[in-house]
CSV table of C-alpha atoms in Angstrom, one decimal:
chain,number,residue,atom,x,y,z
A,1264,UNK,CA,-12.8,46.0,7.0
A,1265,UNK,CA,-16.6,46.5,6.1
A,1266,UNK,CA,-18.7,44.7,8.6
A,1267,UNK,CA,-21.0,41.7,7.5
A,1268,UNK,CA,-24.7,41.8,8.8
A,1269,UNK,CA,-23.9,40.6,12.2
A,1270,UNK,CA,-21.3,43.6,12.8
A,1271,UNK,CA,-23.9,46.2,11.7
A,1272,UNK,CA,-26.5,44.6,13.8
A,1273,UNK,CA,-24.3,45.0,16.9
A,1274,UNK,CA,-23.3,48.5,15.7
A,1275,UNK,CA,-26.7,49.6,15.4
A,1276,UNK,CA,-27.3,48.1,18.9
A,1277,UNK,CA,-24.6,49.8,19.8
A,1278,UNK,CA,-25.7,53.7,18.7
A,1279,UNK,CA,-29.4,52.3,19.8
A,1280,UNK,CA,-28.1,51.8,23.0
A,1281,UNK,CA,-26.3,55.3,23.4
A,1282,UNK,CA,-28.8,57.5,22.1
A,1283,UNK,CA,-31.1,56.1,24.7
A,1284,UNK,CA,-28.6,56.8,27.5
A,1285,UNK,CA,-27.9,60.2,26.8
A,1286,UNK,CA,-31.3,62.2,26.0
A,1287,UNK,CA,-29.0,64.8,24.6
A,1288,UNK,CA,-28.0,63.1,21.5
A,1289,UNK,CA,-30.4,63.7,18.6
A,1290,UNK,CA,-28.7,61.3,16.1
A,1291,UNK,CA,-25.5,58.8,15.9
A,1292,UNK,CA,-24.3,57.9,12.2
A,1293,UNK,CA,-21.8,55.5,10.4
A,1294,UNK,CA,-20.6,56.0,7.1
A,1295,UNK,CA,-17.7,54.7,4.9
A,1296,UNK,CA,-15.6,57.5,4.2
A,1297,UNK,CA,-16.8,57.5,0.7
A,1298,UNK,CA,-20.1,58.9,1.8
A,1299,UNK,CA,-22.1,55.2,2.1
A,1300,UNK,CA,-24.2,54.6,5.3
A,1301,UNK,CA,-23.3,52.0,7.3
A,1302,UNK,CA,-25.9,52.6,10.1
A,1303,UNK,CA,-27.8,55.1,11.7
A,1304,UNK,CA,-30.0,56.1,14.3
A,1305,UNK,CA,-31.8,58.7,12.4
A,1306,UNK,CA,-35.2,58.7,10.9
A,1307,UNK,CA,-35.4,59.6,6.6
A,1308,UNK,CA,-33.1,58.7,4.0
A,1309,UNK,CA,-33.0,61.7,2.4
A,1310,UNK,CA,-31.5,63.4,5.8
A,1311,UNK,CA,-29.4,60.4,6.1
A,1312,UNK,CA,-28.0,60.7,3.0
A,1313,UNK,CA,-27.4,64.7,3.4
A,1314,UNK,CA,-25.9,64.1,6.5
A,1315,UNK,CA,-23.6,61.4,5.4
A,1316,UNK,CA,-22.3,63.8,2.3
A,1317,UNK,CA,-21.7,66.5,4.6
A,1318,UNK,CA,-20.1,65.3,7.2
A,1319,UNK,CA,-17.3,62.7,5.3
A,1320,UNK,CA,-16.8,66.1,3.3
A,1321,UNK,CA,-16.0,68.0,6.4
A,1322,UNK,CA,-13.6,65.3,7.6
A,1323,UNK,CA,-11.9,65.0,4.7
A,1324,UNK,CA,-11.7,68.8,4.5
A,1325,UNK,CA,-10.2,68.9,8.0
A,1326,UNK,CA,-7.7,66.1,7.6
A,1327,UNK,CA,-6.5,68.1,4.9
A,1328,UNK,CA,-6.2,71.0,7.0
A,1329,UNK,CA,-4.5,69.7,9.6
A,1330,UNK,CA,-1.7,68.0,6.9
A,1331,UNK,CA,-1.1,71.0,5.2
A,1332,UNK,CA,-0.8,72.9,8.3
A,1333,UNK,CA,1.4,70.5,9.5
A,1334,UNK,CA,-0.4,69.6,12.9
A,1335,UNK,CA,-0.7,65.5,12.5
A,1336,UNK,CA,-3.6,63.5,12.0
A,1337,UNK,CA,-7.2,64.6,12.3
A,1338,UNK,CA,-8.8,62.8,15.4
A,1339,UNK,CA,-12.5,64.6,15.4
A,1340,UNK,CA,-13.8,67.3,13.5
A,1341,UNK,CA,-16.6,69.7,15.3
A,1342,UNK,CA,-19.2,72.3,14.8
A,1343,UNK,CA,-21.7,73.5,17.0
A,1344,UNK,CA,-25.2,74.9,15.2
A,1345,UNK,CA,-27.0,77.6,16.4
A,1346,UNK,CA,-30.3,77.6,15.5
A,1347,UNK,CA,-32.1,81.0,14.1
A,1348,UNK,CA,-34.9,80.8,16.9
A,1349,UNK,CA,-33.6,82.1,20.1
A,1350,UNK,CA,-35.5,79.5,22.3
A,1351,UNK,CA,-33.6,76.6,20.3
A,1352,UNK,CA,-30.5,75.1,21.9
A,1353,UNK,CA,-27.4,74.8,20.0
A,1354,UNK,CA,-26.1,71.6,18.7
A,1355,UNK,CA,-22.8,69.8,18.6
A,1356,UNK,CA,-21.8,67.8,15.6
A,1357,UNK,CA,-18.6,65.2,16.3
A,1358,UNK,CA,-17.2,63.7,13.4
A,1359,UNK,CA,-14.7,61.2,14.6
A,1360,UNK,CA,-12.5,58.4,12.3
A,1361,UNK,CA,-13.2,55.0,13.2
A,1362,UNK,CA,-10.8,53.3,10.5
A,1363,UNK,CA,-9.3,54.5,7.3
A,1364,UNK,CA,-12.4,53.7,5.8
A,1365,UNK,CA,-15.2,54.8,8.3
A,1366,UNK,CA,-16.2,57.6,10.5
A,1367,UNK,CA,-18.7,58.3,13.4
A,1368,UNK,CA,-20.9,61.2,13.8
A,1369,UNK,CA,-22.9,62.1,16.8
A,1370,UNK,CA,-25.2,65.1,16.5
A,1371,UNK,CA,-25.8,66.2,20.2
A,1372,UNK,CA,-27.5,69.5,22.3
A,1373,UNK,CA,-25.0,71.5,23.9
A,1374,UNK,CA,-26.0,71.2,27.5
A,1375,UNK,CA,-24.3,70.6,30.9
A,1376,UNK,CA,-23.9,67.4,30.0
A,1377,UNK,CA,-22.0,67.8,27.4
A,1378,UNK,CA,-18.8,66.8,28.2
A,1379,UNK,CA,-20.6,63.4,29.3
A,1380,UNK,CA,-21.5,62.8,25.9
A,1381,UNK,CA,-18.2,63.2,24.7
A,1382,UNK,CA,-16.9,60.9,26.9
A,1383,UNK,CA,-20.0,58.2,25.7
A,1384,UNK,CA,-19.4,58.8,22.2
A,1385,UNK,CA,-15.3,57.8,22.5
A,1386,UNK,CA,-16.5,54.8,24.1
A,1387,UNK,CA,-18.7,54.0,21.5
A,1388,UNK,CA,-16.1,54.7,19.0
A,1389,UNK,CA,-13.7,52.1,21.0
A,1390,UNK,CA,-16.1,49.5,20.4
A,1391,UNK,CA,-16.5,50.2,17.1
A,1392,UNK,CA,-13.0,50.0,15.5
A,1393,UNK,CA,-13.0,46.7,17.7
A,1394,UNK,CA,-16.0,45.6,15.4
A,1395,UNK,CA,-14.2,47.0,12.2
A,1396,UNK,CA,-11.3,45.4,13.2
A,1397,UNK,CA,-13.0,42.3,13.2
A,1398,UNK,CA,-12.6,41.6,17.4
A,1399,UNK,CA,-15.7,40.7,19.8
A,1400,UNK,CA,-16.1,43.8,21.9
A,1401,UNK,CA,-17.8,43.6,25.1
A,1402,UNK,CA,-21.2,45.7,25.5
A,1403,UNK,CA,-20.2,49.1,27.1
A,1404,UNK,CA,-21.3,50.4,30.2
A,1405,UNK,CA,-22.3,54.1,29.7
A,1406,UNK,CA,-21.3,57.2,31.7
């Protein structure tokens, strides 16, 4: 299901509200698996767009993957960036399916708090296939 304007309001309230309860995130994306941004937190089209490309490419890629090696379905695909400048911190990029048809992707600094981001994005996720799903979530309550 593609969400109508309401839906993507909440959404964006949704990643708005994350990003601002973990400093750590740098970004939080939707897109339709065919590359189309649903919503975003990030700044520039042009990154948004790049972004978009890339990362439904790199799920796709890793669904295959896992199929052809036999290992069931893909439920997040990760990298972690490290910057060329030594001083920079490395990043974390989570790709996770929300339905058949859209995925969410969280670009994060690997820090301590890490794992606490993790846990923040799935619940975002959660509330997200409710919304594609066409349910009324509750607001979450961040870690």
């Amino acid at each position: 299901m593609l969400l109508d304007t309401r839906g993507i309001a909440r959404a964006t309230r949704c990643l708005w509200s994350l990003q601002e309860a973990m400093t750590e995130i740098e970004g939080l994306l939707i897109t339709q698996t065919d590359g189309i941004t649903i919503t975003s937190t990030l700044r520039g089209v042009d990154s948004i767009q790049r972004l978009s490309a890339v990362t439904n490419t790199l799920f796709m890629l890793g669904e295959d993957v896992s199929e052809q090696w036999g290992r069931g379905q893909a439920l997040e695909v990760r990298m972690r960036i490290k910057p060329s400048e030594a001083n920079q911190p490395d990043y974390f990029v989570s790709i996770k399916p929300l339905t058949e048809s859209a995925v969410l992707t969280a670009v994060f600094v690997v820090n301590d708090a890490h794992e606490k981001v993790d846990l923040n994005v799935d619940l975002a996720a959660d509330y997200l296939v409710s919304l594609l799903e066409g349910d009324n979530p509750t607001s979450v309550n961040w870690y």
